[in-house]
XYZ file of C-alpha atoms in Angstrom:
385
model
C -7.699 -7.133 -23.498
C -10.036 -4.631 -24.609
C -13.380 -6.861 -23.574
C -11.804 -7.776 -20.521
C -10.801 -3.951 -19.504
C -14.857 -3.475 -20.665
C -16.022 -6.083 -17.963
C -14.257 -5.107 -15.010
C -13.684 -1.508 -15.343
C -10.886 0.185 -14.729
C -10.340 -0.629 -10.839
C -10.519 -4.849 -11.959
C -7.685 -6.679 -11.630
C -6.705 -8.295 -14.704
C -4.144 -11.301 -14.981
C -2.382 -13.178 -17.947
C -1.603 -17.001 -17.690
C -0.824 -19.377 -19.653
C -3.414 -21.583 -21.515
C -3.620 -25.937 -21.359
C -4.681 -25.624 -25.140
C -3.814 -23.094 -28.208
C -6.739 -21.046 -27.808
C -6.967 -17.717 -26.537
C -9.462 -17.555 -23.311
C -10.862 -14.931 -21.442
C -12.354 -16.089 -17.683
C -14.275 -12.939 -15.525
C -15.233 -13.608 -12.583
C -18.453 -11.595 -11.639
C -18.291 -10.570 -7.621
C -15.825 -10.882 -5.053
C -13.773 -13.878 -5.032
C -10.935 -14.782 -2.492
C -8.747 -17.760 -2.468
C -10.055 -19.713 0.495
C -12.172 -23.163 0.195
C -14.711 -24.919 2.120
C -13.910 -26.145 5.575
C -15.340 -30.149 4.619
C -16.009 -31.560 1.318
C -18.893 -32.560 3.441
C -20.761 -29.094 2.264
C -20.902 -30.269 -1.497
C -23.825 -29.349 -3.276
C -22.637 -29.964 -6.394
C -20.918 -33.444 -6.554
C -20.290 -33.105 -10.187
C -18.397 -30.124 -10.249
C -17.695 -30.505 -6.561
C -18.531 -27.419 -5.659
C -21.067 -25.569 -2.595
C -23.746 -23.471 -4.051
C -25.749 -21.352 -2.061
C -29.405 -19.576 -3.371
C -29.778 -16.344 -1.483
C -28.321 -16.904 1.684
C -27.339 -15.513 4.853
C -23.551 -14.741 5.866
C -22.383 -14.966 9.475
C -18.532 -12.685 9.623
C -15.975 -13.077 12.708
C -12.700 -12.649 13.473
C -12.724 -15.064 16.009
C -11.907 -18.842 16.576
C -14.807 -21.267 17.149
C -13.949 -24.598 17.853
C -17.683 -24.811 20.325
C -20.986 -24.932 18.694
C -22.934 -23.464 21.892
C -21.930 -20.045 20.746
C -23.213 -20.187 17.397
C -26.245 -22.212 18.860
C -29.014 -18.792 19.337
C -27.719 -17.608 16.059
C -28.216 -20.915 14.018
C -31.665 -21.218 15.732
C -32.848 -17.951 14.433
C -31.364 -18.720 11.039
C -33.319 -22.081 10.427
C -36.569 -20.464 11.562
C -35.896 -18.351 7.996
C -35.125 -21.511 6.111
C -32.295 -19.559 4.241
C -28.709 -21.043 3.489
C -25.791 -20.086 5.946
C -22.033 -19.539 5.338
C -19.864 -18.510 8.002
C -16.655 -16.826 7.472
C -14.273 -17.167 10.397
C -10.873 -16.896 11.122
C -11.212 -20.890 11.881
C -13.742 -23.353 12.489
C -12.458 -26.600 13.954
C -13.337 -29.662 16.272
C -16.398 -29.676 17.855
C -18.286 -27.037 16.289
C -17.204 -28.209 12.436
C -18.225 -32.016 12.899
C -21.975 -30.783 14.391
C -22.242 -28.582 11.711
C -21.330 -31.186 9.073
C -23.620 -33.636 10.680
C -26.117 -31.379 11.165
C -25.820 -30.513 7.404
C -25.785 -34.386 5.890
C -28.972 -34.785 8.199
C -30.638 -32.201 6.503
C -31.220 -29.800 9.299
C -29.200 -26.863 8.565
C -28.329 -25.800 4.932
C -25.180 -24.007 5.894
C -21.208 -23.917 5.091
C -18.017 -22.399 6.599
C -14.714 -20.914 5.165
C -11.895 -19.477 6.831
C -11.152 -16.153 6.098
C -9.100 -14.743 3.811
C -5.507 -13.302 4.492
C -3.045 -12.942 7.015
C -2.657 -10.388 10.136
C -4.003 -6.973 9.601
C -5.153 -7.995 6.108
C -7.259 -10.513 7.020
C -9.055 -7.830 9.344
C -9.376 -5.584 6.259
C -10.366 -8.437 3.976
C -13.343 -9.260 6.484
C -14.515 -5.750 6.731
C -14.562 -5.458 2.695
C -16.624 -8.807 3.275
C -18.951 -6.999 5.469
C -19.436 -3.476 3.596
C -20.001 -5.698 0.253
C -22.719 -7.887 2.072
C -24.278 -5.175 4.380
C -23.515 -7.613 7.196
C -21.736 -6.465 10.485
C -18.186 -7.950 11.523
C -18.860 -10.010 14.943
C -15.152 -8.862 17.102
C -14.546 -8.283 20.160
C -13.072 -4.964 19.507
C -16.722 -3.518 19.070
C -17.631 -5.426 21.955
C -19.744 -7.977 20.115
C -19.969 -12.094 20.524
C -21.694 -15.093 18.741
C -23.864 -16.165 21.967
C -25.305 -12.649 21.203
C -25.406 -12.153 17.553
C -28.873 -11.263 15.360
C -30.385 -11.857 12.236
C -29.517 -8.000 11.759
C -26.140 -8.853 11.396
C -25.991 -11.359 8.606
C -24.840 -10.075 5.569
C -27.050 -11.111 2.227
C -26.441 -11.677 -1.571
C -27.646 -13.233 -4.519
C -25.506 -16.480 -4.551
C -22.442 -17.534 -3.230
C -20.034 -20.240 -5.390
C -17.388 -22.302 -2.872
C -15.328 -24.908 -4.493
C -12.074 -26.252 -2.324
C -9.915 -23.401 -3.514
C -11.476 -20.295 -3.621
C -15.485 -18.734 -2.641
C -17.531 -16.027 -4.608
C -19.685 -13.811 -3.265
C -22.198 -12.684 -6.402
C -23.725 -9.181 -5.914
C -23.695 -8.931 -2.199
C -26.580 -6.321 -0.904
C -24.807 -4.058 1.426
C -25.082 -0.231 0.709
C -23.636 0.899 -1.977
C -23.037 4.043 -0.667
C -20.853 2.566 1.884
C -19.366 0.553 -0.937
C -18.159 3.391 -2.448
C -17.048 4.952 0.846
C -14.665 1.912 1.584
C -13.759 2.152 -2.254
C -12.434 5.588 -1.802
C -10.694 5.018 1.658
C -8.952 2.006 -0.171
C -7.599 4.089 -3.493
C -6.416 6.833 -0.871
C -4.761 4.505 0.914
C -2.753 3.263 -2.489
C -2.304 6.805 -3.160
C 0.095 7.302 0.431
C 1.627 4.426 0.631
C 5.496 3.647 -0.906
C 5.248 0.026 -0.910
C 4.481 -1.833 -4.144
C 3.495 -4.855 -2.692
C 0.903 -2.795 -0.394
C -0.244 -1.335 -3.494
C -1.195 -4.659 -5.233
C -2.585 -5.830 -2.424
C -4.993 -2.929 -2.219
C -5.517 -3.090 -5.924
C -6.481 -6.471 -5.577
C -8.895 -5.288 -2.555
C -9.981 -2.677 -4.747
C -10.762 -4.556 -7.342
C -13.161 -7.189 -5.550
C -15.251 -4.503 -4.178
C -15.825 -2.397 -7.293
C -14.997 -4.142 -10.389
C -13.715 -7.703 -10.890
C -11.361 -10.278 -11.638
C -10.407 -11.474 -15.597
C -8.051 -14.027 -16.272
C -6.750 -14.053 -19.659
C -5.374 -17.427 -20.844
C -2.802 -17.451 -23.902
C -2.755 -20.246 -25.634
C 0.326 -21.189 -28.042
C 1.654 -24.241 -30.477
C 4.613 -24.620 -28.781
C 6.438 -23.351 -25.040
C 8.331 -20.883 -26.979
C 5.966 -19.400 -28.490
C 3.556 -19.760 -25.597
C 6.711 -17.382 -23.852
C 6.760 -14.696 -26.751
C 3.058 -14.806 -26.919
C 2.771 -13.855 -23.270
C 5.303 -11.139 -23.127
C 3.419 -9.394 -25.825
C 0.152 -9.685 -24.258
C 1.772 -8.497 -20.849
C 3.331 -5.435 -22.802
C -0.070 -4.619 -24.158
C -2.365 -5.139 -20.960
C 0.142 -2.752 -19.306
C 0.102 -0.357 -21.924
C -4.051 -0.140 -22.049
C -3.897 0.432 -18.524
C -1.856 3.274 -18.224
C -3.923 4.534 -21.345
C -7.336 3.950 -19.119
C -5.059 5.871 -16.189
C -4.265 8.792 -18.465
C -5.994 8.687 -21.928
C -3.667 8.776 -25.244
C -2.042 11.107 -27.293
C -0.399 10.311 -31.026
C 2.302 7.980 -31.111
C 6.077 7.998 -33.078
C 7.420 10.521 -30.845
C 5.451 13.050 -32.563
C 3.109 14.338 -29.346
C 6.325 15.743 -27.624
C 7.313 17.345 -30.936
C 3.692 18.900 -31.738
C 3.956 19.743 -27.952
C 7.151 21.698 -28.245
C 6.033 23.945 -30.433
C 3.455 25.374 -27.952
C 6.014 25.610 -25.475
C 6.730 29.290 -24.742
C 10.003 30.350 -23.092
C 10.196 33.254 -20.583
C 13.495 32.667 -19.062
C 17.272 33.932 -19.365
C 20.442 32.903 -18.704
C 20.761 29.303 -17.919
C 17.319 28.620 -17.165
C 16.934 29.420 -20.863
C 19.365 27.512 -21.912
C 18.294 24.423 -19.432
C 14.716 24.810 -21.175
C 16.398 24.797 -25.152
C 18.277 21.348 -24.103
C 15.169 19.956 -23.123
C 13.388 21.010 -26.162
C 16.072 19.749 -28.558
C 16.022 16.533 -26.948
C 12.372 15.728 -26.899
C 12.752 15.297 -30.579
C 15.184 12.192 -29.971
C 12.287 9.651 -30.067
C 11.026 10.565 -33.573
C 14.829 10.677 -34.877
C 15.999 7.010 -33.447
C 12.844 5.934 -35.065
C 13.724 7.407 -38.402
C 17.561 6.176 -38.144
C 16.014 2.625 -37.553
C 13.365 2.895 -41.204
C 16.549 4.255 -42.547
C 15.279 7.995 -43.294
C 17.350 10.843 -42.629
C 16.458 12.388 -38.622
C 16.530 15.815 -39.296
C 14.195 15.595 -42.671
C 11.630 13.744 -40.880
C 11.176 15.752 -37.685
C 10.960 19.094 -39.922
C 8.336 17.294 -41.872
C 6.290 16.835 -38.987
C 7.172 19.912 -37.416
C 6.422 22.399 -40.197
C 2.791 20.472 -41.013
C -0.517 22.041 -39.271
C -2.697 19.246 -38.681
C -1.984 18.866 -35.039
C -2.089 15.199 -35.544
C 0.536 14.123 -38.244
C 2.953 12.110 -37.821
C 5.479 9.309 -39.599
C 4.319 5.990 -39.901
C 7.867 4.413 -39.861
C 6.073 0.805 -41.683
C 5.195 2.811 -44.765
C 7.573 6.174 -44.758
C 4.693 8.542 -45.370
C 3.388 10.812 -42.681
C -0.151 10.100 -42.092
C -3.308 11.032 -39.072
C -2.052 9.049 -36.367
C -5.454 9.184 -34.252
C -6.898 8.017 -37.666
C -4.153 5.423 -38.176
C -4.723 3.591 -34.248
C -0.910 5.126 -33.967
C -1.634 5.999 -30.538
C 1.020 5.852 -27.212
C -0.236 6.267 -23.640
C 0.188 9.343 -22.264
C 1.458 8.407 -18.778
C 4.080 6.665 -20.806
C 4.933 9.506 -22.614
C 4.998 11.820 -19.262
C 7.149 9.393 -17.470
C 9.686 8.914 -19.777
C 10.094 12.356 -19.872
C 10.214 12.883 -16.200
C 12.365 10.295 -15.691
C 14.694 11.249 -18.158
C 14.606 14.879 -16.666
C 15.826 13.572 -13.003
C 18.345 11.336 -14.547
C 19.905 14.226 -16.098
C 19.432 16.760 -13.349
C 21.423 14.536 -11.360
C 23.992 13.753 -13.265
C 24.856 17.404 -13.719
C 24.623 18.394 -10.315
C 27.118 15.203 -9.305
C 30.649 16.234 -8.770
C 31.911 12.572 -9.207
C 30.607 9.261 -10.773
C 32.124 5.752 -9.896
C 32.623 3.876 -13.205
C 34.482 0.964 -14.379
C 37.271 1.705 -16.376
C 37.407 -0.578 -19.231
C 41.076 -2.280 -19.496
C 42.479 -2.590 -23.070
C 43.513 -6.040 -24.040
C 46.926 -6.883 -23.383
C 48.881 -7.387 -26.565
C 51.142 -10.733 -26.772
C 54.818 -10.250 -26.628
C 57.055 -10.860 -29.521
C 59.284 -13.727 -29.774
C 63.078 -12.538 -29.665
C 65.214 -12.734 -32.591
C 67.072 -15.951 -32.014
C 69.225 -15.996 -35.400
C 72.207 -15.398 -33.810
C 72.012 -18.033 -30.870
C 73.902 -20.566 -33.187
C 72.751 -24.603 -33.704
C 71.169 -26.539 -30.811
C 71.441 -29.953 -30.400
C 68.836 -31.991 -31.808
C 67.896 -29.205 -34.005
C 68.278 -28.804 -38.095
Protein backbone atom coordinates (compact mmCIF):
# COMPACT_ATOMS: atom_id res chain seq x y z
CA UNK A 1 0.00 0.00 0.00
CA UNK A 2 2.63 2.21 1.07
CA UNK A 3 4.74 1.93 -2.49
CA UNK A 4 1.69 2.19 -4.30
CA UNK A 5 0.40 5.50 -2.29
CA UNK A 6 4.41 6.57 -3.17
CA UNK A 7 3.77 6.12 -7.03
CA UNK A 8 0.68 7.82 -7.59
CA UNK A 9 0.50 10.42 -5.02
CA UNK A 10 -2.11 11.24 -3.12
CA UNK A 11 -4.78 12.32 -5.92
CA UNK A 12 -4.12 8.38 -7.69
CA UNK A 13 -6.70 6.17 -7.62
CA UNK A 14 -5.82 3.05 -6.04
CA UNK A 15 -7.86 -0.32 -6.38
CA UNK A 16 -7.69 -3.85 -4.65
CA UNK A 17 -8.59 -7.08 -6.66
CA UNK A 18 -8.20 -10.22 -6.35
CA UNK A 19 -5.07 -12.14 -7.62
CA UNK A 20 -5.11 -15.56 -10.33
CA UNK A 21 -2.10 -16.83 -8.14
CA UNK A 22 -1.01 -16.53 -4.23
CA UNK A 23 1.24 -13.76 -4.70
CA UNK A 24 0.81 -10.35 -3.74
CA UNK A 25 1.05 -7.88 -6.97
CA UNK A 26 1.22 -4.39 -7.37
CA UNK A 27 0.30 -3.04 -11.24
CA UNK A 28 0.76 1.18 -11.77
CA UNK A 29 -0.13 2.36 -14.57
CA UNK A 30 2.05 5.46 -15.56
CA UNK A 31 -0.33 8.21 -17.57
CA UNK A 32 -3.82 8.46 -18.28
CA UNK A 33 -5.61 5.39 -19.05
CA UNK A 34 -9.41 5.03 -19.91
CA UNK A 35 -11.31 1.94 -20.60
CA UNK A 36 -11.96 2.19 -24.32
CA UNK A 37 -10.15 -0.12 -27.12
CA UNK A 38 -9.19 0.17 -30.61
CA UNK A 39 -11.84 0.61 -33.24
CA UNK A 40 -10.24 -2.69 -35.59
CA UNK A 41 -7.86 -5.25 -34.53
CA UNK A 42 -6.71 -4.14 -37.89
CA UNK A 43 -4.40 -1.32 -35.99
CA UNK A 44 -2.20 -4.08 -34.24
CA UNK A 45 1.25 -3.30 -33.91
CA UNK A 46 2.01 -5.69 -31.63
CA UNK A 47 0.58 -9.14 -32.72
CA UNK A 48 2.12 -10.83 -29.81
CA UNK A 49 0.68 -9.01 -27.15
CA UNK A 50 -1.99 -7.73 -29.48
CA UNK A 51 -1.72 -4.51 -28.70
CA UNK A 52 -1.31 -0.72 -30.88
CA UNK A 53 1.79 1.10 -29.97
CA UNK A 54 2.38 4.41 -31.02
CA UNK A 55 6.18 6.34 -30.86
CA UNK A 56 5.52 10.02 -30.43
CA UNK A 57 2.51 10.67 -32.17
CA UNK A 58 -0.05 13.05 -33.01
CA UNK A 59 -3.72 13.02 -31.43
CA UNK A 60 -6.73 14.24 -33.41
CA UNK A 61 -9.92 15.00 -30.36
CA UNK A 62 -13.78 15.40 -31.42
CA UNK A 63 -16.91 15.12 -30.13
CA UNK A 64 -18.39 14.40 -33.22
CA UNK A 65 -19.49 11.34 -35.39
CA UNK A 66 -17.49 10.53 -38.54
CA UNK A 67 -18.69 7.89 -40.52
CA UNK A 68 -17.01 10.07 -44.06
CA UNK A 69 -13.37 10.19 -44.62
CA UNK A 70 -13.53 13.55 -46.82
CA UNK A 71 -13.61 15.47 -43.61
CA UNK A 72 -10.67 14.11 -42.08
CA UNK A 73 -9.05 14.10 -45.66
CA UNK A 74 -6.94 17.98 -45.32
CA UNK A 75 -6.12 16.94 -41.84
CA UNK A 76 -4.65 13.40 -42.63
CA UNK A 77 -2.78 15.04 -45.58
CA UNK A 78 -0.98 17.44 -43.40
CA UNK A 79 -0.31 14.69 -40.88
CA UNK A 80 1.55 12.25 -43.34
CA UNK A 81 3.64 15.12 -44.70
CA UNK A 82 5.16 14.90 -40.80
CA UNK A 83 5.49 11.16 -41.00
CA UNK A 84 4.27 10.97 -37.29
CA UNK A 85 1.69 8.29 -35.94
CA UNK A 86 -2.07 9.38 -35.63
CA UNK A 87 -4.81 8.38 -33.13
CA UNK A 88 -8.08 9.86 -33.28
CA UNK A 89 -10.38 9.99 -30.43
CA UNK A 90 -14.00 10.41 -31.44
CA UNK A 91 -17.21 9.95 -30.15
CA UNK A 92 -17.47 7.16 -33.12
CA UNK A 93 -15.80 6.22 -36.14
CA UNK A 94 -17.78 3.89 -38.38
CA UNK A 95 -18.45 2.80 -42.10
CA UNK A 96 -16.82 4.50 -44.62
CA UNK A 97 -14.30 6.47 -42.95
CA UNK A 98 -13.05 3.29 -40.55
CA UNK A 99 -12.58 0.72 -43.54
CA UNK A 100 -10.30 3.61 -45.60
CA UNK A 101 -8.50 4.18 -42.68
CA UNK A 102 -7.84 0.48 -42.00
CA UNK A 103 -6.93 -0.03 -45.56
CA UNK A 104 -5.08 2.81 -45.77
CA UNK A 105 -3.17 1.59 -42.63
CA UNK A 106 -2.46 -2.32 -43.84
CA UNK A 107 -1.14 -0.54 -47.12
CA UNK A 108 1.26 1.25 -45.29
CA UNK A 109 0.23 4.75 -46.04
CA UNK A 110 -0.94 6.17 -42.90
CA UNK A 111 0.43 5.00 -39.46
CA UNK A 112 -2.66 5.96 -37.57
CA UNK A 113 -5.48 4.43 -35.10
CA UNK A 114 -8.92 5.43 -33.71
CA UNK A 115 -10.79 4.93 -30.33
CA UNK A 116 -14.02 6.05 -29.27
CA UNK A 117 -14.12 8.18 -26.51
CA UNK A 118 -14.48 7.58 -23.20
CA UNK A 119 -17.79 7.99 -21.12
CA UNK A 120 -21.23 8.77 -21.42
CA UNK A 121 -23.24 12.26 -21.84
CA UNK A 122 -21.73 15.20 -20.15
CA UNK A 123 -18.84 13.01 -18.96
CA UNK A 124 -17.69 12.04 -22.02
CA UNK A 125 -17.44 15.92 -22.87
CA UNK A 126 -15.37 16.34 -19.68
CA UNK A 127 -13.35 13.20 -20.28
CA UNK A 128 -12.33 14.67 -23.84
CA UNK A 129 -11.40 18.01 -22.53
CA UNK A 130 -9.08 16.29 -19.70
CA UNK A 131 -7.80 14.47 -23.00
CA UNK A 132 -7.07 17.74 -24.52
CA UNK A 133 -5.51 19.84 -21.47
CA UNK A 134 -3.22 16.57 -20.80
CA UNK A 135 -2.07 16.50 -24.56
CA UNK A 136 -2.01 20.32 -25.28
CA UNK A 137 -4.30 19.48 -28.19
CA UNK A 138 -7.59 21.48 -28.87
CA UNK A 139 -11.14 19.69 -28.73
CA UNK A 140 -12.58 19.88 -32.51
CA UNK A 141 -16.82 20.74 -31.52
CA UNK A 142 -19.03 22.53 -32.93
CA UNK A 143 -19.78 24.47 -29.88
CA UNK A 144 -16.49 26.55 -30.49
CA UNK A 145 -17.42 26.68 -33.94
CA UNK A 146 -14.71 24.35 -35.19
CA UNK A 147 -14.88 21.25 -37.95
CA UNK A 148 -12.53 18.46 -39.31
CA UNK A 149 -12.59 19.83 -43.11
CA UNK A 150 -10.87 22.77 -41.25
CA UNK A 151 -8.71 21.42 -38.59
CA UNK A 152 -4.59 22.13 -38.27
CA UNK A 153 -1.60 20.58 -37.25
CA UNK A 154 -1.93 23.23 -34.30
CA UNK A 155 -4.54 21.32 -32.94
CA UNK A 156 -3.16 17.87 -32.46
CA UNK A 157 -2.36 17.08 -29.16
CA UNK A 158 1.32 15.27 -28.58
CA UNK A 159 2.95 12.76 -26.10
CA UNK A 160 5.56 10.42 -25.61
CA UNK A 161 3.72 7.10 -26.44
CA UNK A 162 0.42 5.95 -26.47
CA UNK A 163 -0.43 1.94 -25.45
CA UNK A 164 -4.09 0.68 -27.06
CA UNK A 165 -4.95 -2.87 -26.51
CA UNK A 166 -8.90 -3.91 -27.18
CA UNK A 167 -9.92 -2.82 -23.72
CA UNK A 168 -8.49 0.14 -22.60
CA UNK A 169 -5.69 3.12 -24.25
CA UNK A 170 -2.81 5.00 -22.35
CA UNK A 171 -1.73 8.12 -22.99
CA UNK A 172 2.15 8.28 -21.45
CA UNK A 173 3.23 11.84 -20.48
CA UNK A 174 1.12 13.86 -22.79
CA UNK A 175 2.84 17.51 -23.52
CA UNK A 176 0.13 19.95 -22.92
CA UNK A 177 0.87 22.81 -20.37
CA UNK A 178 1.23 21.97 -17.24
CA UNK A 179 0.09 25.00 -16.01
CA UNK A 180 -3.20 24.37 -17.53
CA UNK A 181 -2.89 20.89 -16.10
CA UNK A 182 -2.95 22.10 -12.89
CA UNK A 183 -5.68 24.65 -13.65
CA UNK A 184 -8.15 21.79 -14.76
CA UNK A 185 -6.73 19.83 -11.64
CA UNK A 186 -7.98 22.45 -9.33
CA UNK A 187 -11.38 23.15 -11.13
CA UNK A 188 -11.87 19.26 -10.83
CA UNK A 189 -11.05 18.92 -6.78
CA UNK A 190 -13.43 22.08 -6.37
CA UNK A 191 -15.87 20.55 -8.12
CA UNK A 192 -15.64 17.25 -5.62
CA UNK A 193 -15.53 19.68 -2.92
CA UNK A 194 -19.52 21.11 -3.88
CA UNK A 195 -20.98 18.39 -4.94
CA UNK A 196 -23.33 15.81 -2.53
CA UNK A 197 -23.22 12.93 -4.73
CA UNK A 198 -20.82 10.07 -4.02
CA UNK A 199 -20.91 8.61 -7.20
CA UNK A 200 -20.01 12.21 -8.77
CA UNK A 201 -17.28 12.24 -6.41
CA UNK A 202 -15.61 8.97 -7.62
CA UNK A 203 -16.08 9.81 -10.83
CA UNK A 204 -14.12 13.02 -10.43
CA UNK A 205 -11.60 11.23 -8.31
CA UNK A 206 -11.10 8.94 -10.95
CA UNK A 207 -10.78 12.12 -13.42
CA UNK A 208 -8.57 13.51 -10.98
CA UNK A 209 -6.52 10.95 -10.71
CA UNK A 210 -5.63 10.41 -14.56
CA UNK A 211 -4.60 13.92 -14.91
CA UNK A 212 -2.31 14.29 -11.90
CA UNK A 213 -1.29 11.09 -10.45
CA UNK A 214 -2.17 7.55 -11.57
CA UNK A 215 -3.77 4.36 -11.44
CA UNK A 216 -2.35 1.15 -9.04
CA UNK A 217 -3.99 -1.98 -8.95
CA UNK A 218 -3.15 -4.06 -6.09
CA UNK A 219 -3.71 -7.82 -6.60
CA UNK A 220 -4.11 -10.12 -3.36
CA UNK A 221 -3.25 -13.27 -3.79
CA UNK A 222 -4.46 -16.16 -1.27
CA UNK A 223 -4.27 -20.25 -0.78
CA UNK A 224 -7.68 -20.64 -0.73
CA UNK A 225 -11.26 -18.33 -1.61
CA UNK A 226 -11.65 -17.84 2.00
CA UNK A 227 -8.81 -16.65 2.74
CA UNK A 228 -8.46 -14.79 -0.54
CA UNK A 229 -11.98 -12.96 1.17
CA UNK A 230 -10.31 -12.20 4.67
CA UNK A 231 -7.16 -11.24 2.96
CA UNK A 232 -8.96 -8.58 0.94
CA UNK A 233 -11.05 -7.07 3.62
CA UNK A 234 -7.92 -6.39 5.52
CA UNK A 235 -6.12 -4.86 2.76
CA UNK A 236 -9.35 -2.72 1.95
CA UNK A 237 -9.44 -1.65 5.76
CA UNK A 238 -5.85 -0.61 5.51
CA UNK A 239 -5.77 1.24 2.00
CA UNK A 240 -8.71 3.23 3.47
CA UNK A 241 -7.13 3.91 6.57
CA UNK A 242 -3.63 5.30 4.80
CA UNK A 243 -5.73 7.45 2.86
CA UNK A 244 -7.50 9.29 5.27
CA UNK A 245 -3.99 9.42 7.09
CA UNK A 246 -2.45 11.08 3.65
CA UNK A 247 -5.93 13.39 3.90
CA UNK A 248 -5.21 14.41 7.47
CA UNK A 249 -1.84 13.16 8.89
CA UNK A 250 -1.88 10.90 12.25
CA UNK A 251 -2.00 11.30 15.73
CA UNK A 252 -1.27 8.32 18.53
CA UNK A 253 -3.52 5.55 18.53
CA UNK A 254 -5.52 3.44 21.64
CA UNK A 255 -7.81 6.18 22.25
CA UNK A 256 -5.15 8.01 23.91
CA UNK A 257 -4.99 11.35 21.40
CA UNK A 258 -8.58 12.36 22.60
CA UNK A 259 -7.48 11.74 26.19
CA UNK A 260 -3.99 13.73 25.90
CA UNK A 261 -6.32 16.19 24.00
CA UNK A 262 -8.74 16.66 26.84
CA UNK A 263 -6.52 17.77 29.06
CA UNK A 264 -5.75 20.94 27.01
CA UNK A 265 -9.25 21.56 26.71
CA UNK A 266 -10.15 24.71 28.69
CA UNK A 267 -13.75 25.38 29.76
CA UNK A 268 -15.24 28.92 29.86
CA UNK A 269 -18.84 28.17 30.07
CA UNK A 270 -21.75 27.90 32.80
CA UNK A 271 -24.76 26.41 33.27
CA UNK A 272 -25.57 23.76 30.83
CA UNK A 273 -23.18 24.62 28.29
CA UNK A 274 -20.75 23.58 31.03
CA UNK A 275 -22.22 20.77 31.78
CA UNK A 276 -22.83 19.79 27.84
CA UNK A 277 -18.88 20.35 27.53
CA UNK A 278 -18.02 17.87 30.96
CA UNK A 279 -20.26 15.00 29.17
CA UNK A 280 -18.29 15.29 26.24
CA UNK A 281 -15.08 15.21 28.02
CA UNK A 282 -15.98 12.19 30.16
CA UNK A 283 -16.94 10.36 27.21
CA UNK A 284 -13.98 10.85 24.98
CA UNK A 285 -12.22 8.58 27.36
CA UNK A 286 -14.66 5.60 26.32
CA UNK A 287 -12.29 4.36 23.54
CA UNK A 288 -9.25 3.78 25.80
CA UNK A 289 -11.64 2.07 28.54
CA UNK A 290 -13.52 -0.58 26.03
CA UNK A 291 -10.04 -1.29 24.98
CA UNK A 292 -8.84 -1.99 28.47
CA UNK A 293 -12.18 -4.04 29.41
CA UNK A 294 -11.34 -6.18 26.23
CA UNK A 295 -7.09 -6.93 27.56
CA UNK A 296 -8.92 -7.46 30.75
CA UNK A 297 -7.34 -4.38 32.80
CA UNK A 298 -9.34 -2.36 34.98
CA UNK A 299 -10.82 1.13 32.79
CA UNK A 300 -10.40 3.58 35.24
CA UNK A 301 -6.58 2.46 36.25
CA UNK A 302 -5.53 2.61 32.77
CA UNK A 303 -6.90 5.96 31.59
CA UNK A 304 -5.36 7.66 34.90
CA UNK A 305 -2.15 6.04 33.92
CA UNK A 306 -2.10 7.70 30.76
CA UNK A 307 -3.63 10.71 31.91
CA UNK A 308 -1.37 11.61 34.84
CA UNK A 309 2.03 10.75 32.54
CA UNK A 310 3.82 13.90 30.72
CA UNK A 311 5.21 12.57 27.68
CA UNK A 312 2.55 13.83 25.38
CA UNK A 313 2.82 10.62 23.55
CA UNK A 314 2.15 7.61 25.97
CA UNK A 315 -0.14 5.44 25.68
CA UNK A 316 -1.31 1.51 26.44
CA UNK A 317 -0.27 -1.00 24.18
CA UNK A 318 -3.27 -3.35 24.93
CA UNK A 319 -0.86 -6.64 23.21
CA UNK A 320 1.66 -6.24 25.99
CA UNK A 321 -0.21 -4.22 29.06
CA UNK A 322 2.58 -1.70 29.46
CA UNK A 323 2.20 1.86 28.37
CA UNK A 324 4.77 2.66 25.88
CA UNK A 325 5.69 5.86 22.91
CA UNK A 326 3.07 5.18 20.57
CA UNK A 327 4.69 7.37 17.62
CA UNK A 328 7.78 5.19 18.53
CA UNK A 329 5.72 1.98 18.68
CA UNK A 330 3.92 2.58 14.74
CA UNK A 331 0.66 2.80 17.25
CA UNK A 332 -0.65 5.42 15.13
CA UNK A 333 -4.72 6.11 14.10
CA UNK A 334 -5.69 8.58 11.37
CA UNK A 335 -6.73 11.64 12.43
CA UNK A 336 -9.77 12.19 10.17
CA UNK A 337 -10.84 8.97 11.76
CA UNK A 338 -10.44 10.15 15.01
CA UNK A 339 -12.32 13.66 14.15
CA UNK A 340 -15.17 11.89 12.58
CA UNK A 341 -15.98 9.59 15.04
CA UNK A 342 -16.16 12.23 17.28
CA UNK A 343 -18.32 14.42 15.20
CA UNK A 344 -20.46 11.90 14.39
CA UNK A 345 -20.96 10.76 17.69
CA UNK A 346 -21.62 14.48 18.75
CA UNK A 347 -24.73 14.83 16.14
CA UNK A 348 -26.00 11.48 17.07
CA UNK A 349 -26.33 12.60 20.51
CA UNK A 350 -27.42 16.16 19.92
CA UNK A 351 -30.25 14.71 18.26
CA UNK A 352 -31.32 12.35 20.30
CA UNK A 353 -31.67 14.84 23.12
CA UNK A 354 -33.37 17.39 21.31
CA UNK A 355 -36.09 14.51 19.99
CA UNK A 356 -39.27 14.53 21.90
CA UNK A 357 -40.17 10.94 20.68
CA UNK A 358 -38.31 7.87 19.19
CA UNK A 359 -40.16 4.97 17.31
CA UNK A 360 -38.75 1.67 18.66
CA UNK A 361 -39.71 -1.85 18.65
CA UNK A 362 -40.86 -3.08 21.73
CA UNK A 363 -39.43 -6.38 22.37
CA UNK A 364 -42.35 -9.03 23.31
CA UNK A 365 -41.50 -11.46 26.17
CA UNK A 366 -41.91 -15.07 25.32
CA UNK A 367 -45.12 -16.48 26.02
CA UNK A 368 -44.95 -19.05 28.77
CA UNK A 369 -46.79 -22.57 28.05
CA UNK A 370 -49.89 -23.23 29.98
CA UNK A 371 -50.12 -25.83 32.62
CA UNK A 372 -51.90 -28.98 32.19
CA UNK A 373 -55.06 -29.12 34.60
CA UNK A 374 -55.17 -31.37 37.45
CA UNK A 375 -57.12 -34.28 36.09
CA UNK A 376 -56.99 -36.63 39.34
CA UNK A 377 -60.33 -36.28 40.05
CA UNK A 378 -61.90 -36.93 36.48
CA UNK A 379 -62.23 -40.71 37.46
CA UNK A 380 -61.10 -43.91 34.93
CA UNK A 381 -61.49 -43.59 31.13
CA UNK A 382 -62.04 -46.26 29.02
CA UNK A 383 -59.16 -47.81 27.54
CA UNK A 384 -57.06 -46.33 30.16
CA UNK A 385 -55.06 -48.12 33.30
Amino acid sequence: IAEAMERVGRDGVITVEEAKGIDDELEVVEGMQFDRGYLSPYFVTNSEKMTCELENPLLLLTDAKITSLKDLVPVLEQIQQTGRPLVIIADDLEGEALATLVLNKLKGVLNITAVKAPGFGDRKKAMLNDIAILTGATLITDELGLTLEKATLAELGQCSKVVIDKDNTVIVDGKGDPANVEARVNEIKSQMETTSSEYDKEKLQERLAKLSGGVAVIKVGAATETEMKEKKDRVDDALSATKAAVDEGIIIGGGAALIKAGQKVEIDLVDDQLIGAEIILRAISAPMKQIAINAGCDAGVVVDKVMNNDNPNVGFNAATGEYIDMLEAGIVDPLKVARVALLNATSVSSLLLTTEATVADVKEEPTAMPTMPDMSGMGGMPGMM
